[in-house]
XYZ file of C-alpha atoms in Angstrom:
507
model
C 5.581 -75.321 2.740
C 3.608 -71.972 2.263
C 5.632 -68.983 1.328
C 4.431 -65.494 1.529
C 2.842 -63.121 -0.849
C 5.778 -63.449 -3.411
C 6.141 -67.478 -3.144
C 4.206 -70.345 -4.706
C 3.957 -73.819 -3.223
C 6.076 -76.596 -4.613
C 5.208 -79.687 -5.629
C 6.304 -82.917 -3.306
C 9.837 -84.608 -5.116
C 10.896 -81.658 -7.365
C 12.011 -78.051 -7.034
C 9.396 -77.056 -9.675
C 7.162 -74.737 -8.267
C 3.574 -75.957 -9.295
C 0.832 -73.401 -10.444
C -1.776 -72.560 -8.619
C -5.559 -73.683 -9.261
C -7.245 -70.947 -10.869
C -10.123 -69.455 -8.863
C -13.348 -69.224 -10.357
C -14.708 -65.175 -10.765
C -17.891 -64.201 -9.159
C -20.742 -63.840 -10.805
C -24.385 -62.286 -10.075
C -24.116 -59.890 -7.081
C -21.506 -61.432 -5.655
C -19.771 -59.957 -8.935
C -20.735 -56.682 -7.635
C -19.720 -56.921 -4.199
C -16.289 -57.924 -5.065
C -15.660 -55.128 -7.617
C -17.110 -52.281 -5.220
C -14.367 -50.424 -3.782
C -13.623 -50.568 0.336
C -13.728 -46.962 1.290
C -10.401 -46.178 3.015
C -10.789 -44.852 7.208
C -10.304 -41.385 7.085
C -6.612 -39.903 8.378
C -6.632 -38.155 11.796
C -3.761 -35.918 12.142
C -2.474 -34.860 15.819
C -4.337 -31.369 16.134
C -7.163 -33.087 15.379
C -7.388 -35.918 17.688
C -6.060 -33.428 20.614
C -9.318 -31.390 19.707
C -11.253 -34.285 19.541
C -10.041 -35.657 23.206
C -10.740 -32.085 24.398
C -14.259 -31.802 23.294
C -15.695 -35.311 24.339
C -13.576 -36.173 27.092
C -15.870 -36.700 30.365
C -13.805 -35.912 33.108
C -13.149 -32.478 31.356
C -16.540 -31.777 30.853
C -17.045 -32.746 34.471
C -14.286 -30.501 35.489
C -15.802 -27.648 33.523
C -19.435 -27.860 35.657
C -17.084 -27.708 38.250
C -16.177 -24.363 37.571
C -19.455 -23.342 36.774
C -20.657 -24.135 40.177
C -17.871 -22.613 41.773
C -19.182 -19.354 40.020
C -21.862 -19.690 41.800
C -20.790 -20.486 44.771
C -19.518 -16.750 44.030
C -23.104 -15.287 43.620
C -23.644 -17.016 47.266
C -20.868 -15.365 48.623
C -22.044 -11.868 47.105
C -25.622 -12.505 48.817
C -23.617 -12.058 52.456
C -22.772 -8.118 51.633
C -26.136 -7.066 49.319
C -29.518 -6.227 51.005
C -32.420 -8.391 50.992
C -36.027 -7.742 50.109
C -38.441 -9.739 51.286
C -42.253 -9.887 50.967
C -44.733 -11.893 53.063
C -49.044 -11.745 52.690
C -51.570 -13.407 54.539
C -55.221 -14.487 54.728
C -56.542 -15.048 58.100
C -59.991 -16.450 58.934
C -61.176 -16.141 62.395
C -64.614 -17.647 63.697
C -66.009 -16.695 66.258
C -65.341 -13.277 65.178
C -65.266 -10.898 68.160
C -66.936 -7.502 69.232
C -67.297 -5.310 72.049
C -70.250 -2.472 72.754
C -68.644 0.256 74.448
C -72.315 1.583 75.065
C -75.606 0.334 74.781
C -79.367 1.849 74.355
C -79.671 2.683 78.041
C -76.775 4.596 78.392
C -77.269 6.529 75.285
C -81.126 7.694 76.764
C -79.377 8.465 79.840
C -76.899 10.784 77.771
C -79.991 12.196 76.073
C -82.045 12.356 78.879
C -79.105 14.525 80.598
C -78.479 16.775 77.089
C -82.318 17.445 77.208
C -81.962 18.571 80.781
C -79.466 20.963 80.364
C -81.264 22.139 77.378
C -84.148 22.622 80.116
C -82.679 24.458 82.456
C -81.143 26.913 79.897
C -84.719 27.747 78.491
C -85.628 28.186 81.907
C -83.080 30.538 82.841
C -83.226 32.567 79.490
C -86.565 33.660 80.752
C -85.110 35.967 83.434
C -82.002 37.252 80.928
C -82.930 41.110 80.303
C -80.189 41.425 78.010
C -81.689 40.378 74.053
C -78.349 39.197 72.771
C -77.378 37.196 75.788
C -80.960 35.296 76.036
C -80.761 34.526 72.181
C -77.461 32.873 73.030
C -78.550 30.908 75.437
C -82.073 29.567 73.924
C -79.647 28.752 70.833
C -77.488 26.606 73.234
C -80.786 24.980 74.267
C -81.301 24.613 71.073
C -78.016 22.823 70.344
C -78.188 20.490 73.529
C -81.829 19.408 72.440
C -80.239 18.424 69.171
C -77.377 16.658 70.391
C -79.893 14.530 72.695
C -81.964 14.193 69.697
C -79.168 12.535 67.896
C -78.368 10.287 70.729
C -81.837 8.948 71.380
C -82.230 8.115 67.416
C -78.389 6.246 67.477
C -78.641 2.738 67.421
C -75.458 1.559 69.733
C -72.697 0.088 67.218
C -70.668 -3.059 67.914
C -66.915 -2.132 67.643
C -65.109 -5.469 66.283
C -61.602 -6.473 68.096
C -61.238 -9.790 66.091
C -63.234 -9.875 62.466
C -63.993 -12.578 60.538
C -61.876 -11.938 57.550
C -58.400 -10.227 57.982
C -55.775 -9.644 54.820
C -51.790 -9.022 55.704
C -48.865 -8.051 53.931
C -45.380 -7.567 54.877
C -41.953 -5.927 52.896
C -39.219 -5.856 54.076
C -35.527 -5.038 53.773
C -32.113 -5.648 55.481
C -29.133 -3.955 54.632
C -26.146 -5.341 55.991
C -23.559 -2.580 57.706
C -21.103 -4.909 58.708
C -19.949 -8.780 58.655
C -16.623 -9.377 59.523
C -16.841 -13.288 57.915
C -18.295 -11.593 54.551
C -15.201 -10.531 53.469
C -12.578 -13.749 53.532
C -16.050 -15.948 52.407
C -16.218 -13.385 49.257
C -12.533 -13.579 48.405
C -12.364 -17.713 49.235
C -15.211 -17.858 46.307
C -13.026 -16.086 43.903
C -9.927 -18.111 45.247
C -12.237 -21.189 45.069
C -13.355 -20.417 40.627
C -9.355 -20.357 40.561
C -8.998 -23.292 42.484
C -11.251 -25.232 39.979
C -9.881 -23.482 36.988
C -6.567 -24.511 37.745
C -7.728 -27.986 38.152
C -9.277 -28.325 34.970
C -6.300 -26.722 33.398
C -4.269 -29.902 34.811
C -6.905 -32.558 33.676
C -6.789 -30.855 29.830
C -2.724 -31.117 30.542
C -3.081 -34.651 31.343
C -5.465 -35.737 28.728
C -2.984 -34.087 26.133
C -0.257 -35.773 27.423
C -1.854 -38.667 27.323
C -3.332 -38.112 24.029
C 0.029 -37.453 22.615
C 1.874 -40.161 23.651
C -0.675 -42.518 22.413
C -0.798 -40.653 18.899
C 2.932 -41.165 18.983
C 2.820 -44.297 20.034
C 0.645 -45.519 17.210
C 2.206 -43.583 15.001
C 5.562 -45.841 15.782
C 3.207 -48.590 15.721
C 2.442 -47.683 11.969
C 6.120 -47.511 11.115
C 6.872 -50.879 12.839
C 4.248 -52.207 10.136
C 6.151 -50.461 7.682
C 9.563 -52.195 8.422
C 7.617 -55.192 8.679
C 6.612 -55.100 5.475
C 9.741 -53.836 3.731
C 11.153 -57.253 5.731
C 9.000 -59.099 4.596
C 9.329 -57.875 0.799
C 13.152 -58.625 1.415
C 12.323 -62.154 2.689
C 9.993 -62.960 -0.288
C 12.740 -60.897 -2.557
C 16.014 -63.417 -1.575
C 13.065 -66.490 -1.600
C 12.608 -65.963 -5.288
C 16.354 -65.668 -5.648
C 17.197 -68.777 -4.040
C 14.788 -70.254 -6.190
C 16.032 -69.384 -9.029
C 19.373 -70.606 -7.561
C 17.873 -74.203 -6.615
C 16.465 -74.126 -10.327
C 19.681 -73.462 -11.353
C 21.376 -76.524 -9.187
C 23.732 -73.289 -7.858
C 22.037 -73.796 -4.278
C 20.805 -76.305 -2.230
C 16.675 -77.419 -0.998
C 17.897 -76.416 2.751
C 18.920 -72.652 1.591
C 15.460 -72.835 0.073
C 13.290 -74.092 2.947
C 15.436 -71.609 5.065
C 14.636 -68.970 3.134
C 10.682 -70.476 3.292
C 11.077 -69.577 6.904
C 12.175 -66.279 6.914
C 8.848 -65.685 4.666
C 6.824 -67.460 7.361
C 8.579 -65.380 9.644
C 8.220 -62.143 8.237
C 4.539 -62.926 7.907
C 4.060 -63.250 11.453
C 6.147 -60.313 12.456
C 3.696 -58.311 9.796
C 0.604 -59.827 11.720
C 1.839 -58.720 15.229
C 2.748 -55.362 14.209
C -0.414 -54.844 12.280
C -2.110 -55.881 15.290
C 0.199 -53.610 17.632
C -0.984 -50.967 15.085
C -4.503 -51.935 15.711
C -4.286 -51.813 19.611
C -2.765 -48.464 19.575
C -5.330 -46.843 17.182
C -8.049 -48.389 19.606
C -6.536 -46.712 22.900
C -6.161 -43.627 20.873
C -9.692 -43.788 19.622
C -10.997 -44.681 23.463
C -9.832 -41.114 24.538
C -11.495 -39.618 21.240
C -14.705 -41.496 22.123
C -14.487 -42.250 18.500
C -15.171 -46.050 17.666
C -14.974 -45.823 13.619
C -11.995 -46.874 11.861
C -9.151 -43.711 11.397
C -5.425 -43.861 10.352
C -2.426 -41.863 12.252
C -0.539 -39.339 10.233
C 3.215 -39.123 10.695
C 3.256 -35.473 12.837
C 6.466 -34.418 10.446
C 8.649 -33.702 13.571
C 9.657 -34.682 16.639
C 8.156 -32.270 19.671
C 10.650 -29.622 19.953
C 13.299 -29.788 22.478
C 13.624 -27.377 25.843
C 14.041 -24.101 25.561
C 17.157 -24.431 27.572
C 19.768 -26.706 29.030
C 19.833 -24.746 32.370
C 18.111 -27.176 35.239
C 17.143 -24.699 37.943
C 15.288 -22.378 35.320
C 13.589 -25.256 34.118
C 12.438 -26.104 37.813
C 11.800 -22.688 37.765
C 9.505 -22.037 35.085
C 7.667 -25.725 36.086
C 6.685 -24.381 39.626
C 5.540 -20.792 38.443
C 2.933 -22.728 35.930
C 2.183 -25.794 36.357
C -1.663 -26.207 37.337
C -0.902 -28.525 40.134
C 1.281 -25.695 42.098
C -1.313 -22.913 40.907
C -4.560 -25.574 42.705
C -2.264 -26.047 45.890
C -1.411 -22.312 46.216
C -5.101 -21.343 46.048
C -6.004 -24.239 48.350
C -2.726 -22.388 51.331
C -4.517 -19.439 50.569
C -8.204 -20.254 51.313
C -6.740 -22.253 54.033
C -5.371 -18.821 55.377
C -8.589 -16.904 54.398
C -10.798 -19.308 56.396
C -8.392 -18.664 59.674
C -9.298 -15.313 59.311
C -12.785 -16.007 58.706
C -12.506 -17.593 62.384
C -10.940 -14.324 64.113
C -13.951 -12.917 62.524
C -16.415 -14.548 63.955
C -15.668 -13.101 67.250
C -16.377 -9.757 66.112
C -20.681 -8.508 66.067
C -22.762 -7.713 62.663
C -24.737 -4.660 62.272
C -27.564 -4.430 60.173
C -30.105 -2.048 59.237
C -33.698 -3.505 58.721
C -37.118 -1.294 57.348
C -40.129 -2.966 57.104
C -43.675 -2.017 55.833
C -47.157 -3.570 56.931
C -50.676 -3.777 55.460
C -53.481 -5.209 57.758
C -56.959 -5.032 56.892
C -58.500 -4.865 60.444
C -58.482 -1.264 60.980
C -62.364 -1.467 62.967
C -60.587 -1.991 66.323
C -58.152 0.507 67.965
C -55.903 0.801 64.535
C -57.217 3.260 62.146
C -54.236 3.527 59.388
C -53.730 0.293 57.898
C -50.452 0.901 56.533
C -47.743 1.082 59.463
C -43.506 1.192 58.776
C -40.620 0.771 60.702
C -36.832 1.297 60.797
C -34.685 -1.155 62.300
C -30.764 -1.262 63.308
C -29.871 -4.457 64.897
C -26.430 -5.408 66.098
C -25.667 -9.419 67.191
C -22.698 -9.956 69.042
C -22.479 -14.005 70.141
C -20.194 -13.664 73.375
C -20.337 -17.344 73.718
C -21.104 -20.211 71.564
C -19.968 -23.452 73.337
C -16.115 -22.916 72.504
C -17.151 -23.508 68.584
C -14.840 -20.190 67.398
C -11.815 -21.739 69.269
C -12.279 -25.278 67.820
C -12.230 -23.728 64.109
C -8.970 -21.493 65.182
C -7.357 -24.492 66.464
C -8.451 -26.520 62.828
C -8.273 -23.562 60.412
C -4.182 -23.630 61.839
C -3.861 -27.415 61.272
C -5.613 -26.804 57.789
C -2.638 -23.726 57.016
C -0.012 -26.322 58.391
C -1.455 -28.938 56.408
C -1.730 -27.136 52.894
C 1.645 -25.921 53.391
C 3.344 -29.474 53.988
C 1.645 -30.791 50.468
C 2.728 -27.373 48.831
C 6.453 -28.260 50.049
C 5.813 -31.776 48.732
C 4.961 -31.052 45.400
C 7.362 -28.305 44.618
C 9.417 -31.499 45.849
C 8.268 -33.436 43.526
C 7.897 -31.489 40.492
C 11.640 -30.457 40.933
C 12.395 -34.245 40.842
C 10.338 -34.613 37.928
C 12.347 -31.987 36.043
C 15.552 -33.269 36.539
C 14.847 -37.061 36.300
C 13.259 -36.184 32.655
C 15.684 -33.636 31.772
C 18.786 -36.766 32.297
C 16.025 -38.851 30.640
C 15.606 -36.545 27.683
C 19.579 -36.947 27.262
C 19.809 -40.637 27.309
C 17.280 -40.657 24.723
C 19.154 -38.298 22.518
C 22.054 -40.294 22.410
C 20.120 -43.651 21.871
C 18.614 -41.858 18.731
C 21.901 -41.298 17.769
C 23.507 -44.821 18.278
C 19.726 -46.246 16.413
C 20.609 -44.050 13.576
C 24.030 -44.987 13.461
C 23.561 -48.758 13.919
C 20.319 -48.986 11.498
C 23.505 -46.982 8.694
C 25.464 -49.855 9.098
C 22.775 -52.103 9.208
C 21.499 -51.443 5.751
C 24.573 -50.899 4.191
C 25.395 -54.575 5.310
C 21.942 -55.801 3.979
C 23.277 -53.824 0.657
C 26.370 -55.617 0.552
C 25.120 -59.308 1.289
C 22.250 -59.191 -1.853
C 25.012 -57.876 -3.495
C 27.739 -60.554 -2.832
C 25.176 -63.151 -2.776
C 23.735 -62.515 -6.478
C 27.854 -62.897 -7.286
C 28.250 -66.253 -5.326
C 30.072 -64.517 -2.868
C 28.247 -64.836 0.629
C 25.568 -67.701 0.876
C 21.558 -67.708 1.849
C 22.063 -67.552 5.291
C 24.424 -64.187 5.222
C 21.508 -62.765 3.356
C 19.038 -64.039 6.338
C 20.855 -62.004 8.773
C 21.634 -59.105 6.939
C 17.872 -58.424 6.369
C 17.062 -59.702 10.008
C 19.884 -57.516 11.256
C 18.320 -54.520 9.186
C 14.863 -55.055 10.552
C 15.742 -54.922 14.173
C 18.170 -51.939 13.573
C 14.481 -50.303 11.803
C 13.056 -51.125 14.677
C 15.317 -50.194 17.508
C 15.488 -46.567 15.643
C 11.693 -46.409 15.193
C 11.458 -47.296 19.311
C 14.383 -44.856 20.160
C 12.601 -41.651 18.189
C 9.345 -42.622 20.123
C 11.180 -42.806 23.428
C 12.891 -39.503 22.646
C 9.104 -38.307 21.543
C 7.707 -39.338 24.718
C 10.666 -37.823 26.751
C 10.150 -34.654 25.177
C 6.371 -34.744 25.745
C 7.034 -35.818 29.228
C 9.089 -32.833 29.917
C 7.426 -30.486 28.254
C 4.933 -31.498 30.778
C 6.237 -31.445 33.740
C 7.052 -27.762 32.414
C 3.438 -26.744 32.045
C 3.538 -26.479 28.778
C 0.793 -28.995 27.542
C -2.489 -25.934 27.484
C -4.870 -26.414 25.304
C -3.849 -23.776 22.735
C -1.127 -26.554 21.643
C -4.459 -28.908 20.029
C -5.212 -25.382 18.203
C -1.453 -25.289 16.612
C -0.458 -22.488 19.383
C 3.359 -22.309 20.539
């Protein structure tokens, strides 16, 4: 039968223990390889691996763009009261192109024709005028008219064009908004709403922490179960060389040796599952790290600190004034509220003030300035829209009634949660106590029987249980201190007080 680390196999017939065959050292590079030291995984404390779940966990990094598009959603909400500018140019191309003569050759003789007349007849009748100055003014009236006709009979008649060929546009313009009844709640719903998603992450970084803590505690238990496993193993291995010695000695018997065998055996296995308990809880813990190398848990020195105080209803007190949860649902009541408003307000008209400047290049027609402005005010006032503002009054109230009923239900439940952990947090006081008390007598027991058995008084098998009973009383106080750990945690939770400034050694 194979003993454990401190036994040797015996040979078949005899209660000599045989020696072992030696092993041949390595040589060549396998030499090399055996002597080169295995680097040991690097130690993780608590702060750390908080830190480390905060900065690579996804759903907090999803939470976080989140917020940042609820920010924007804030920008949006901004765009409803601020002016807008606008600005709009065109290229037109129109074929045919289109022109009108508003007089032709003929009628331009005709008006010279009729110039050259007058012009005539004022010559004519200067003749008779005694008076010098008035005759000069009249031939110089002629003189003018037969100029004027002149002109006209040497103008060629000029197309005037109504639709050209090539016309460029521009447009600016800009609306200021006056009044919008549904800007208001909208603006203050997007602030509500970057709350709203603050507060949520806050509660995913509380959960991940909790999380994060009780698995750190948890494989930090898992690293003291190895320990006890060990030390019960050393103490089976221990009373198997003793019992040894005895057999050698013809003061015991081959079954107190083959008993004690199996306590080795025994301990060995109980080392393998706890090492591999140890294992599984260093793998969870590194899953929420996203951290896949090998690390080792360091004991965090103290158990998370009690309440602050005993009293119940200031506990459920301080849990509903901070926990993220009731901070989300209070924002979501209020938006609820906001958007009922937002309803009323739709039944009330918007006023805006619009100015807009043009540019058009077609100024050959009946526009001569090809710059032209105007000032708008415009007021819209829907007096009916299909009963649509009465169907979102009627849902915006089932929405208030709605948002209330879950507020009312978690205040419910928090307040359960408060005083189910605070009774918890009791019970596992008082188990710590009776662990601590019970492992006491446990190992003064174990004390006493290696004692009495080196001086013949007890026998192998009072030994057995003594270290057996010492082991389980190790264990039973390592699980009570990480039940009392994780009843701490969880209250300390459900009090709101798992923020992230506790992975950054904050109070």
């Amino acid at each position: 039968m194979l003993g454990g680390s401190g036994a040797a196999p015996t040979s078949a017939g005899s209660g000599r223990t045989a020696a072992p065959a030696p092993t041949p050292a390595p040589t060549g590079p396998e030499a090399s390889l055996a002597l080169a030291p295995v680097p040991e995984p690097p130690a993780i404390t608590l702060e750390e691996a908080m830190q480390a779940v905060l900065e690579h966990s996804f759903d907090l990094r999803i939470a976080a763009e989140q917020v940042t598009r609820s920010e924007i959603q804030l920008r949006k909400a901004w765009a409803l009261l601020l002016p807008t500018i606008s600005a709009s140019a065109s290229y037109t191309y129109n074929f045919p192109s289109e022109e009108v003569y508003f007089v032709d050759r003929e009628q331009l003789d005709q008006q010279a024709l009729l110039y050259d007349s007058i012009a005539q007849i004022l010559e004519q009748s200067a003749m008779f005028i005694t008076d010098p100055d008035e005759r000069q003014a009249a031939e110089e009236r002629a003189q003018q008219l037969r100029a004027v006709a002149k002109k006209l009979s040497d103008t060629e008649p000029e197309p005037v064009t109504i639709n050209p060929p090539h016309v460029f546009g521009a447009n600016v313009s800009v609306a200021i908004p006056l009044f919008n009844g549904r800007a208001i709640p909208l603006l203050k719903n997007a602030y509500e709403a970057v709350d709203l998603s603050r507060a949520v992450l806050a509660q995913q970084q509380a959960s991940l922490l909790y999380a994060t803590l009780r698995t750190y505690y948890g494989a930090v238990a898992a690293q003291a179960l190895v320990a006890s496993a060990r030390r019960q193993l050393d103490a089976a291995q221990a009373h198997r060389r003793t019992v040894a010695r005895q057999v050698e000695l013809k003061t015991a018997t081959r079954i107190a040796l083959q008993r004690a065998d199996l306590e080795v055996v025994r301990g060995e296995q109980q080392l393998r599952v706890a090492e591999q308990a140890y294992r599984n809880a260093r793998a969870a813990l590194g899953q929420l790290m996203a951290r896949e190398e090998e690390f080792e848990v360091v004991e965090p020195g103290a158990l998370p600190p009690p309440p602050p105080t005993a009293d119940v209803e200031a506990l459920e007190a301080r849990a509903l004034a901070v926990r993220p949860e009731i901070v989300a649902q209070s924002a979501a009541l209020e938006i609820a509220e906001r958007m009922r408003t937002e309803a009323w307000m739709r039944y009330l008209p918007s006023l805006s003030l619009v100015g807009s400047g043009r540019y058009n290049s077609n100024t050959s027609g009946f526009i001569n300035d090809p710059f032209t402005g105007a000032v708008t005010v415009r007021l819209d006032w829907p007096l009916w829209d299909g009963g649509l503002r009465e169907a979102n009054l009627r849902e915006t109230a089932s929405r208030i009634r709605e948002e209330r009923l879950r507020l009312a239900q978690l205040e419910q439940k928090i307040r359960a949660e408060v005083r189910g952990n605070v009774a918890d947090l009791a019970l596992k006081e008082k188990a710590v106590e009776t662990a601590e008390h019970g492992y006491a007598l446990a190992r003064a027991t174990q004390a006493d029987a290696k004692r009495l058995f080196e001086l013949g008084a007890a026998t192998s098998l009072d030994v057995i249980d003594a270290n057996l009973a010492a082991f389980f009383a190790e264990v039973e106080l390592t699980r009570a201190k990480l039940d009392l750990a994780q009843a701490r945690l969880a209250l300390a939770y459900v009090l709101g007080e798992l923020t992230p400034e506790v992975a950054h050694g904050g109070e």
